[in-house]
Tab-separated table of C-alpha atoms in Angstrom:
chain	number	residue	atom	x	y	z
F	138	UNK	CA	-25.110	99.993	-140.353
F	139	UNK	CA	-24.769	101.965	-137.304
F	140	UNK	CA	-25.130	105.939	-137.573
F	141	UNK	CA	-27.016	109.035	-136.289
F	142	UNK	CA	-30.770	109.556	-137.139
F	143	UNK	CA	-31.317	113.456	-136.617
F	144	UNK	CA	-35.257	115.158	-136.359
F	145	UNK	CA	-36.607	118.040	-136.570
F	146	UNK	CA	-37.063	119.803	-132.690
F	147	UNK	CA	-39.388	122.282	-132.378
F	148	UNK	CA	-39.474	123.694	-129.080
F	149	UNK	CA	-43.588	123.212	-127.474
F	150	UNK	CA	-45.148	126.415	-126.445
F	151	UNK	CA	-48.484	126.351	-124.481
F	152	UNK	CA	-50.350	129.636	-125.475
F	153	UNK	CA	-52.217	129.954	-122.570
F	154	UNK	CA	-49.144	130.366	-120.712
F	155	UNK	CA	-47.281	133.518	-120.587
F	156	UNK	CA	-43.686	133.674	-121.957
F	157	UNK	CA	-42.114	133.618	-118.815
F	158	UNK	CA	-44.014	130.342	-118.155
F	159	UNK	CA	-43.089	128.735	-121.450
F	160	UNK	CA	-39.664	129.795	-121.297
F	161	UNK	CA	-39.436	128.590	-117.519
F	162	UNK	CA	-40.512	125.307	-118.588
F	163	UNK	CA	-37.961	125.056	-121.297
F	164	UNK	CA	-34.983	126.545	-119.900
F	165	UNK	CA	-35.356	123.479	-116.134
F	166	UNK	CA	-35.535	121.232	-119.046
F	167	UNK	CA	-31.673	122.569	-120.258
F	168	UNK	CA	-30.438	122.898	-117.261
F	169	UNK	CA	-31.359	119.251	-116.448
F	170	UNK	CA	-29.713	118.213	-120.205
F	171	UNK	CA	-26.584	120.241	-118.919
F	172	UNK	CA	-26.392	118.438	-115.390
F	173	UNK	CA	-26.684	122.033	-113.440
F	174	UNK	CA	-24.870	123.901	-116.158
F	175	UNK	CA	-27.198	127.250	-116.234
F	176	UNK	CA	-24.397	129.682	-118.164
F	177	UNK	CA	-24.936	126.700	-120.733
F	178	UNK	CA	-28.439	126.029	-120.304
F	179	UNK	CA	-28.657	129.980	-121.687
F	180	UNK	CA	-26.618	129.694	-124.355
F	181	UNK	CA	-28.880	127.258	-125.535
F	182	UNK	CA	-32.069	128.922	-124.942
F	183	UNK	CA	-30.818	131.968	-126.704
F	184	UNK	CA	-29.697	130.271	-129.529
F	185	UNK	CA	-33.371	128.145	-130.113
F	186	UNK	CA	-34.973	131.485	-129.285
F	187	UNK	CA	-32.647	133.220	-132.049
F	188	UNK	CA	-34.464	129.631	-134.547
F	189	UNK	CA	-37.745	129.387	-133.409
F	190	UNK	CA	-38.485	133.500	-132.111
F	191	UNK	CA	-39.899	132.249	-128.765
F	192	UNK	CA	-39.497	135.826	-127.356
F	193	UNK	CA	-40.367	138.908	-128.858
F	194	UNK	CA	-39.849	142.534	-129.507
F	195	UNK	CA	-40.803	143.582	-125.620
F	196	UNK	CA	-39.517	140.909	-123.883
F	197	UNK	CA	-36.376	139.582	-124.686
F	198	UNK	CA	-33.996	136.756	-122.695
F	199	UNK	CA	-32.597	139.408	-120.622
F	200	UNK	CA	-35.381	140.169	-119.364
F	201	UNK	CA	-36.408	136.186	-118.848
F	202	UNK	CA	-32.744	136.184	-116.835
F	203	UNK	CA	-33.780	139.591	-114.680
F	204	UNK	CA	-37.651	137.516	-113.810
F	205	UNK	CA	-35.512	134.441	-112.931
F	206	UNK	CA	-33.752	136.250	-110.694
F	207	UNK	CA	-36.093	138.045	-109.147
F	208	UNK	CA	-38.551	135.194	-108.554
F	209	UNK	CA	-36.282	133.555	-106.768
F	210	UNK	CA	-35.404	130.706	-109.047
F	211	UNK	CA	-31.674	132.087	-109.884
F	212	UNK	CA	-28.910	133.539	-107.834
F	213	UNK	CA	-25.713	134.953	-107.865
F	214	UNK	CA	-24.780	134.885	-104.365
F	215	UNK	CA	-22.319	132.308	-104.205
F	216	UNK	CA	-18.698	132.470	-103.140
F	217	UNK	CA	-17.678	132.391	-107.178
F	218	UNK	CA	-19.970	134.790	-108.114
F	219	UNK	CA	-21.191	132.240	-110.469
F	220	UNK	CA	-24.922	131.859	-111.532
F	221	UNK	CA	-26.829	128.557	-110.388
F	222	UNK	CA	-30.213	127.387	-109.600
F	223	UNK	CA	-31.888	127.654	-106.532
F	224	UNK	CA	-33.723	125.342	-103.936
F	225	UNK	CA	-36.997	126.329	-105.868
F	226	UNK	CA	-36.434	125.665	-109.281
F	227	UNK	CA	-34.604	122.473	-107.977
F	228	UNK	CA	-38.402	121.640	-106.521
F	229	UNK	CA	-39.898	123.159	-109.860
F	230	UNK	CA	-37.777	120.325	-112.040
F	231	UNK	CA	-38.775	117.857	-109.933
F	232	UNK	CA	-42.300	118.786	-110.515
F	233	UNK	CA	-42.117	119.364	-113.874
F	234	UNK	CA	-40.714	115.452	-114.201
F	235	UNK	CA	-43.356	114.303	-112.122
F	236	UNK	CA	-45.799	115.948	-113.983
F	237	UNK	CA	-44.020	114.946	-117.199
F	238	UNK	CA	-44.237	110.390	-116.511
F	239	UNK	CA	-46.627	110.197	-113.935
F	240	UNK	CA	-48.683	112.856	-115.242
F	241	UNK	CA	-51.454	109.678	-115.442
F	242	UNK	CA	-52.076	109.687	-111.601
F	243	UNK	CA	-53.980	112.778	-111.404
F	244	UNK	CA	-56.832	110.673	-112.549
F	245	UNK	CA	-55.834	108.179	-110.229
F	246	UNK	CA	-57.949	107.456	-106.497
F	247	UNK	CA	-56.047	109.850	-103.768
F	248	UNK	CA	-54.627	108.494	-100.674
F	249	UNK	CA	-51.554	106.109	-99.279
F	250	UNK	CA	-50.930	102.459	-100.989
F	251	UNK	CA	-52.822	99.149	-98.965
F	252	UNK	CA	-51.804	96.159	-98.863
F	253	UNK	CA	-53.790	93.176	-99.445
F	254	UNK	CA	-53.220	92.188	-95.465
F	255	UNK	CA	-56.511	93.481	-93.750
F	256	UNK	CA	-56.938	92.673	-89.496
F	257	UNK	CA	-56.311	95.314	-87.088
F	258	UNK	CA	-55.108	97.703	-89.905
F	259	UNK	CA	-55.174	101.671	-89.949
F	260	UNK	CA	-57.871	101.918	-92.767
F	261	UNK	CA	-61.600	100.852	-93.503
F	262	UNK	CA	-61.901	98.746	-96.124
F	263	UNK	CA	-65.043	97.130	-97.886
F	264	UNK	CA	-64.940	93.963	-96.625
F	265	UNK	CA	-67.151	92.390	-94.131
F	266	UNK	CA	-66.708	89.257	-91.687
F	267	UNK	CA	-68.247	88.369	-88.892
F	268	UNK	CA	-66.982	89.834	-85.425
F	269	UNK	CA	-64.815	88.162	-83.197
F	270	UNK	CA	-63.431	88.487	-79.601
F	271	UNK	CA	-61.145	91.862	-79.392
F	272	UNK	CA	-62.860	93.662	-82.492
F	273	UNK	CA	-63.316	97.156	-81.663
F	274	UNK	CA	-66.833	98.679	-81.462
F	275	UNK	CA	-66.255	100.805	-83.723
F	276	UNK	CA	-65.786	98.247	-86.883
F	277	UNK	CA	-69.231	96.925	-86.497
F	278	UNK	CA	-71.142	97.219	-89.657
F	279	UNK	CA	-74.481	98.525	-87.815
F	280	UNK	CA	-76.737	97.952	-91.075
F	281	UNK	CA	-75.259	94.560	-92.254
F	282	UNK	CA	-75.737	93.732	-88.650
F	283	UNK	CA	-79.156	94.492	-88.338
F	284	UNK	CA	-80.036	92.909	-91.651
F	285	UNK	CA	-78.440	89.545	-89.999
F	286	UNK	CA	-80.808	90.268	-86.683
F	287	UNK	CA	-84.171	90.731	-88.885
F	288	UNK	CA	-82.836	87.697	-91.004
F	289	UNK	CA	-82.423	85.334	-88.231
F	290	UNK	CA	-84.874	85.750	-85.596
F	291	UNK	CA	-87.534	88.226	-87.436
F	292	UNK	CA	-89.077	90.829	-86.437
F	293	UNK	CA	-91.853	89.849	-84.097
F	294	UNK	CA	-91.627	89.848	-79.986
F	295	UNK	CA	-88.530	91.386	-79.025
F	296	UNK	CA	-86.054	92.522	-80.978
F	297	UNK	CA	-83.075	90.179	-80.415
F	298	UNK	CA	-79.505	90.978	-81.397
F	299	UNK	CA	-76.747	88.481	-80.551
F	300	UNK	CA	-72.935	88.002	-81.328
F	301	UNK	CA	-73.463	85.731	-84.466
F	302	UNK	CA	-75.257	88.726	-86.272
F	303	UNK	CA	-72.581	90.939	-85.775
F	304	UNK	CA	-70.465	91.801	-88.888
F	305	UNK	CA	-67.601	94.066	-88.536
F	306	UNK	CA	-65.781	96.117	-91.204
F	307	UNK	CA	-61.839	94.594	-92.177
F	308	UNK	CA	-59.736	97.266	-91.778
F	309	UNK	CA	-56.707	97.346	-94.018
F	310	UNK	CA	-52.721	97.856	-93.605
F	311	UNK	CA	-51.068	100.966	-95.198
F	312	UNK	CA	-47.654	99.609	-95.734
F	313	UNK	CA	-44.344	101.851	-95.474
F	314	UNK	CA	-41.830	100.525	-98.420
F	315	UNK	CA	-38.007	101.454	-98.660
F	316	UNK	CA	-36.849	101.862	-101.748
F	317	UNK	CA	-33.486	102.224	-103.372
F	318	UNK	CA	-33.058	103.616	-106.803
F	319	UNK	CA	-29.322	102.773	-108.457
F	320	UNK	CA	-28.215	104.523	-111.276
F	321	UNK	CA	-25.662	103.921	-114.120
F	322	UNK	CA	-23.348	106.666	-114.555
F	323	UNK	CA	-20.730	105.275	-116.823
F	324	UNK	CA	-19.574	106.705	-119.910
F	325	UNK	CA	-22.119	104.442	-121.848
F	326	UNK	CA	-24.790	105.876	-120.998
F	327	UNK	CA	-24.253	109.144	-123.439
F	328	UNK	CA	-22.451	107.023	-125.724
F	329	UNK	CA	-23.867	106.290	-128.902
F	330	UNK	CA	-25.413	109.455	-130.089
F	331	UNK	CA	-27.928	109.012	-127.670
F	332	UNK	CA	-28.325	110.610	-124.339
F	333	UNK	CA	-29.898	107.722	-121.499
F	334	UNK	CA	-28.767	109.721	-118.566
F	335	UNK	CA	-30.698	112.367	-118.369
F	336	UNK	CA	-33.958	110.609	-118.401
F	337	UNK	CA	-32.756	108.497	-115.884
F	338	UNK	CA	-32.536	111.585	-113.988
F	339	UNK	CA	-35.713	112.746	-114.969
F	340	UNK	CA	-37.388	109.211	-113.883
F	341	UNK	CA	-35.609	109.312	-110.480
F	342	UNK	CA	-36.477	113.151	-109.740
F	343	UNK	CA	-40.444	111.771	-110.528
F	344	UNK	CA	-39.888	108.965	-108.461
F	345	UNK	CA	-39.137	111.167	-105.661
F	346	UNK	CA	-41.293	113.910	-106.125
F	347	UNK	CA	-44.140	110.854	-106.155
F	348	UNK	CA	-42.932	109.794	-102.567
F	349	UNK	CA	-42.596	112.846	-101.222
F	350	UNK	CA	-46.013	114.088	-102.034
F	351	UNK	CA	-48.268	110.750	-102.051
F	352	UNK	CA	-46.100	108.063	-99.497
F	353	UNK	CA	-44.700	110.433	-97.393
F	354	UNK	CA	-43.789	107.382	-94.860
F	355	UNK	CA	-41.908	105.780	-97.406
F	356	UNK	CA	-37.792	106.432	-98.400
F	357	UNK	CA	-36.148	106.844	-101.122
F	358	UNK	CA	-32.409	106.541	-101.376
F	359	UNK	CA	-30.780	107.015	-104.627
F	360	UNK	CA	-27.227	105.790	-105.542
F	361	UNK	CA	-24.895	106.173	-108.499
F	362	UNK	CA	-22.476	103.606	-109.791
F	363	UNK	CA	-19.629	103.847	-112.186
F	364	UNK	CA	-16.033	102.404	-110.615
F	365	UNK	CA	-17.774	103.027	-107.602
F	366	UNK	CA	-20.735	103.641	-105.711
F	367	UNK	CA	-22.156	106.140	-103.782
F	368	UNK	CA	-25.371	107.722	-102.555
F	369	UNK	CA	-26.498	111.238	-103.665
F	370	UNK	CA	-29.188	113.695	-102.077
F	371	UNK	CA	-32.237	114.216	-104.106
F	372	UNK	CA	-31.536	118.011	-104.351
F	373	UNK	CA	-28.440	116.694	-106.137
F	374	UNK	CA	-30.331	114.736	-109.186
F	375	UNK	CA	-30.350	118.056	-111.875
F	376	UNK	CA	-26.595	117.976	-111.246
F	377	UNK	CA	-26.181	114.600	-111.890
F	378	UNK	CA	-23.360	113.786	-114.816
F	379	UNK	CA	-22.097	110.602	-116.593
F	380	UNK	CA	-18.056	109.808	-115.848
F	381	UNK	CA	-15.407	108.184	-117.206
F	382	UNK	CA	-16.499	105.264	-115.755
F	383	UNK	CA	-16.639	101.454	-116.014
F	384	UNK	CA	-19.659	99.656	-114.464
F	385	UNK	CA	-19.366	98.069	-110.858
F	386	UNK	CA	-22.637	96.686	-110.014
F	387	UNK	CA	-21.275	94.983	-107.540
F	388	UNK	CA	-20.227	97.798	-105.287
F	389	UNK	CA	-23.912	99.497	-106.263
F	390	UNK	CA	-25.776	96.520	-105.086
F	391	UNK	CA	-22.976	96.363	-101.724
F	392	UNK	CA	-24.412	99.735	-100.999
F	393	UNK	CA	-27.839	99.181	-101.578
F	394	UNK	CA	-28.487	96.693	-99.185
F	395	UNK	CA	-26.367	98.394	-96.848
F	396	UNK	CA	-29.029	101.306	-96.819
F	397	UNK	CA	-32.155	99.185	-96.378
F	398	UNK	CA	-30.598	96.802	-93.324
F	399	UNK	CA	-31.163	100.445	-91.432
F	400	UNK	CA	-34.315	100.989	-92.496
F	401	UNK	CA	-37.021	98.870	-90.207
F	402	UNK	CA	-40.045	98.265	-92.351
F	403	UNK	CA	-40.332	94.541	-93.800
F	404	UNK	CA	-40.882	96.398	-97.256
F	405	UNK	CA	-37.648	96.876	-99.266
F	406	UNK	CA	-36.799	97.096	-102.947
F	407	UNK	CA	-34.165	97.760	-105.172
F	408	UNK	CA	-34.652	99.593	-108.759
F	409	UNK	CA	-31.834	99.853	-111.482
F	410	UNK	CA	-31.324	101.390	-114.262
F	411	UNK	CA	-28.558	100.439	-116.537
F	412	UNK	CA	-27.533	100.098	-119.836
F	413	UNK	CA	-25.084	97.383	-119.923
F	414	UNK	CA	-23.050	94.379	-118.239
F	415	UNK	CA	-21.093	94.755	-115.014
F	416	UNK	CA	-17.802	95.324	-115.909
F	417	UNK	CA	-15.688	96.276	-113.131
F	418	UNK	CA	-15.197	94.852	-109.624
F	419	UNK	CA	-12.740	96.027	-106.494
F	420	UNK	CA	-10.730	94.036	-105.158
F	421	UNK	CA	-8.978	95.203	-102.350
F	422	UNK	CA	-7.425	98.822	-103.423
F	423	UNK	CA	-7.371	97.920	-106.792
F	424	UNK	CA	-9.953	97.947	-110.181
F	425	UNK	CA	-10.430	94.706	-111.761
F	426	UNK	CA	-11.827	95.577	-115.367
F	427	UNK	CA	-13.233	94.229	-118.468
F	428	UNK	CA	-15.316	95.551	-121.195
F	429	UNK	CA	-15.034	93.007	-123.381
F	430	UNK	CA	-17.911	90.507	-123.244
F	431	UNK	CA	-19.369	89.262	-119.928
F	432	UNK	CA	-16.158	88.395	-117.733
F	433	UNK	CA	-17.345	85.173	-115.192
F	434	UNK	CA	-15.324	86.314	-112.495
F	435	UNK	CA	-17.636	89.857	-112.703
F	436	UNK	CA	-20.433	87.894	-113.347
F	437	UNK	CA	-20.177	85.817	-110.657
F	438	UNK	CA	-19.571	88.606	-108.048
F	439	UNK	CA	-22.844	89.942	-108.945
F	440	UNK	CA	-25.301	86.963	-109.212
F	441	UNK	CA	-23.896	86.245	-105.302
F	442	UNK	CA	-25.383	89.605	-104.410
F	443	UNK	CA	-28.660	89.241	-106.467
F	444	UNK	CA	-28.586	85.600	-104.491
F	445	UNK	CA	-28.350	87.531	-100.866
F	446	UNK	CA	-30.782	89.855	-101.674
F	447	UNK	CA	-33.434	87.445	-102.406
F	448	UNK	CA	-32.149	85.452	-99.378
F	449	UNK	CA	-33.086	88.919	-97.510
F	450	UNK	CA	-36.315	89.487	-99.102
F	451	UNK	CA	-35.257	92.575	-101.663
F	452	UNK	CA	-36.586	92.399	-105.005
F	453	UNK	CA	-34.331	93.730	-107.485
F	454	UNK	CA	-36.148	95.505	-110.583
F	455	UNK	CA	-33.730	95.598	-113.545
F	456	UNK	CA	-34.575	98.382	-116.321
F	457	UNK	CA	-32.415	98.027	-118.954
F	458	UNK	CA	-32.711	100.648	-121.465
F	459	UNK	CA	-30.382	99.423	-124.308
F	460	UNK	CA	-31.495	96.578	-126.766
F	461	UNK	CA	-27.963	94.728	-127.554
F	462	UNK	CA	-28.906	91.243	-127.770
F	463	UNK	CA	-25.907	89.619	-125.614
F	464	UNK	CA	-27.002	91.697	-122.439
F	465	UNK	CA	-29.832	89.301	-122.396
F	466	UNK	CA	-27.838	86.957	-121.143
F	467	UNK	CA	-26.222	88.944	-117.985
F	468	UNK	CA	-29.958	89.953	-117.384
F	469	UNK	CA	-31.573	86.597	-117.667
F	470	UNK	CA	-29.124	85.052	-114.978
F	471	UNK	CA	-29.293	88.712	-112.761
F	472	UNK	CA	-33.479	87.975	-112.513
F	473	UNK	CA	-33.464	84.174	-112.102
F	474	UNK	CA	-30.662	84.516	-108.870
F	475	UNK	CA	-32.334	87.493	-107.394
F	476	UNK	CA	-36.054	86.128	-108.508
F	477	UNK	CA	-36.996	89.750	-109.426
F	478	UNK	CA	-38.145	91.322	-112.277
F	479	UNK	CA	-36.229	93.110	-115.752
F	480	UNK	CA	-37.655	94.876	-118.261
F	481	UNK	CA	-36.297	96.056	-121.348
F	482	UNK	CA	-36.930	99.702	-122.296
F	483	UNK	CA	-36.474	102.498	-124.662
F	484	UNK	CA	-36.112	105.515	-122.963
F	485	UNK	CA	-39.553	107.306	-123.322
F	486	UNK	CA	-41.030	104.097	-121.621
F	487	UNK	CA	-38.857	103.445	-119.123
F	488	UNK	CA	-41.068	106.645	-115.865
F	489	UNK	CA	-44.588	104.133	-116.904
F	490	UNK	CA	-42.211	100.888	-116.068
F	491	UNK	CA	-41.151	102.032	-113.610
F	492	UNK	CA	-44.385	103.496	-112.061
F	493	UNK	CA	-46.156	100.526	-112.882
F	494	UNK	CA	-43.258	98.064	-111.071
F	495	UNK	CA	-43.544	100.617	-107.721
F	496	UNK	CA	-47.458	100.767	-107.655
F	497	UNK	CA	-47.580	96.997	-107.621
F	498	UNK	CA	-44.855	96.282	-105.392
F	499	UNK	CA	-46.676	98.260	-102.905
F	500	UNK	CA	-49.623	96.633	-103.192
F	501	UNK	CA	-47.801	93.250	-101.544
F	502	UNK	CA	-45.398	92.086	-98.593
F	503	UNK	CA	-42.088	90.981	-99.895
């Protein structure tokens, strides 16, 4: 019996923050809920602060609105005179997201991703081999060297070093890898009493955030797919809303690939979240649609692109974050053409997945 399954919310308040801070932290959540929407992103903050008394007698929302304003994370100057979010607290969600799934990697060893390539890399490692023609000077392991000197002709008479005792360190590759995050935006993805798209958001706004800060050598392009595709700034993300929209994953993947033939590193990847079948595909100026069960001639479309992108060396991660049985079927065929990977997720696991999938991927050369 399908239905609604309601809980409880009680908004979290840290009380070592101020209520400014708490308050900040709750209201980039709304407006991320709203896609942008800050006159409604208020209404709902007033209306939980009117339940749950998150303010108090001397300081109120109005003057929350007046501190947003004046720190620079609201403005007004706009040619509608409307209210919207600035640069900053576009930055300040992102963080907060990042903060929010990958929270983990703050325990986590600091610095770029290696591959498991070493030669004439970029980066000491810890291994050791012994040095060859063209090794720079600077590699040689002095003490392992000297311990191979001692070793194999002593220590009496005079001290004799040769080429065989030499040990040098392996350096190791950091690898640059371009990856392309695709996006469901059709109409089921709020359907259903349950609201996918927004963490979606929240996941890609991490994933970026992540890049930017710890890869900054790799890219990141993000695309959104409904009847179409196309490919949206990260700035853009908070804004992000679901349409009345079928599913072309066909056009998505068209456009993914498209990105990473410009980009030059031999490290590509493909990441998409979805909820369902592909059930729309262009042909010529017109929408050929189906919603009813998986359509072949749809299906067929798409497993020739997951085909050429494992032709070209793209992975294609699948996160599916609906459990209907008969998707299994679309996703089983999707992974064995492409040779990729699909998981199947509820939404609060879906940022570790996908964390997890990008940390090993860079660990390897497609």
């Amino acid at each position: 019996m399908k239905g609604f399954k309601f809980t409880k919310f009680v908004p979290q308040q840290d009380p070592a923050k101020s209520t400014f801070e708490n308050l900040l932290n709750l209201f980039l959540q709304l407006v991320t809920m709203t896609g942008g929407d800050v006159a409604e992103a208020l209404n709902w903050l007033s209306n939980l602060d009117k339940r749950y008394n998150m303010t108090n007698p001397g300081y109120g929302i109005g003057d929350f609105i007046e501190d947003l304003k004046e720190k620079g994370y609201l403005t007004e100057e706009n040619q509608k005179g409307e209210i919207k979010i600035t640069g900053k607290s576009e930055q300040q969600i992102r963080k907060n997201a990042l903060e929010e799934i990958f929270g983990k990697l703050k325990r986590g060893k600091s610095g770029q991703h290696k591959t498991t390539h070493s030669g004439q890399g970029e980066e000491r490692g810890t291994d050791r081999r012994a040095f060859q023609f063209g090794d720079n000077l600077d590699q040689i392991a002095l003490t392992d060297s000297l311990r191979n000197a001692q070793a194999n002709h002593g220590l009496s008479g005079d001290y004799l070093l040769t080429e065989d005792d030499l040990e040098v360190v392996e350096n190791e590759y950091k690898s640059q890898t371009s990856t392309v995050l695709m996006i469901d935006i059709s109409h089921s993805m709020i359907l259903y009493g349950e609201d996918r798209i927004t963490p979606a958001k929240k996941v890609a706004m991490a994933l970026a955030e992540l890049i930017k800060t710890r890869y900054p050598k790799d890219t990141l392009d993000i695309i959104v797919f409904g009847n179409d595709a196309w490919q949206i700034q990260i700035k853009d993300l908070p804004y992000l809303q679901v349409g009345p929209y079928h599913t072309n994953t066909v056009a998505g993947l068209e456009l993914a690939m498209d990105l990473l033939r410009r980009r030059k590193n031999p490290n590509k990847q493909i990441f998409m979240i979805t909820d369902g079948k592909p059930t729309c595909l262009k042909v010529g100026i017109k929408y050929y649609k189906n919603s009813f069960g998986i359509d072949s001639k749809i299906l067929n479309e798409t497993l020739k692109l997951a085909t050429q992108c494992r032709k070209n060396q793209i992975p294609v991660t699948t996160f599916m974050i609906a459990s209907d049985p008969y998707l299994k079927e679309f996703v089983r065929e999707f992974t064995k053409a492409n040779n990729g990977n699909a998981y199947y997720s509820d939404l609060k696991g879906l940022g570790n997945l996908i964390f997890e999938d990008f940390k090993r991927n860079r660990t390897k050369r497609f």
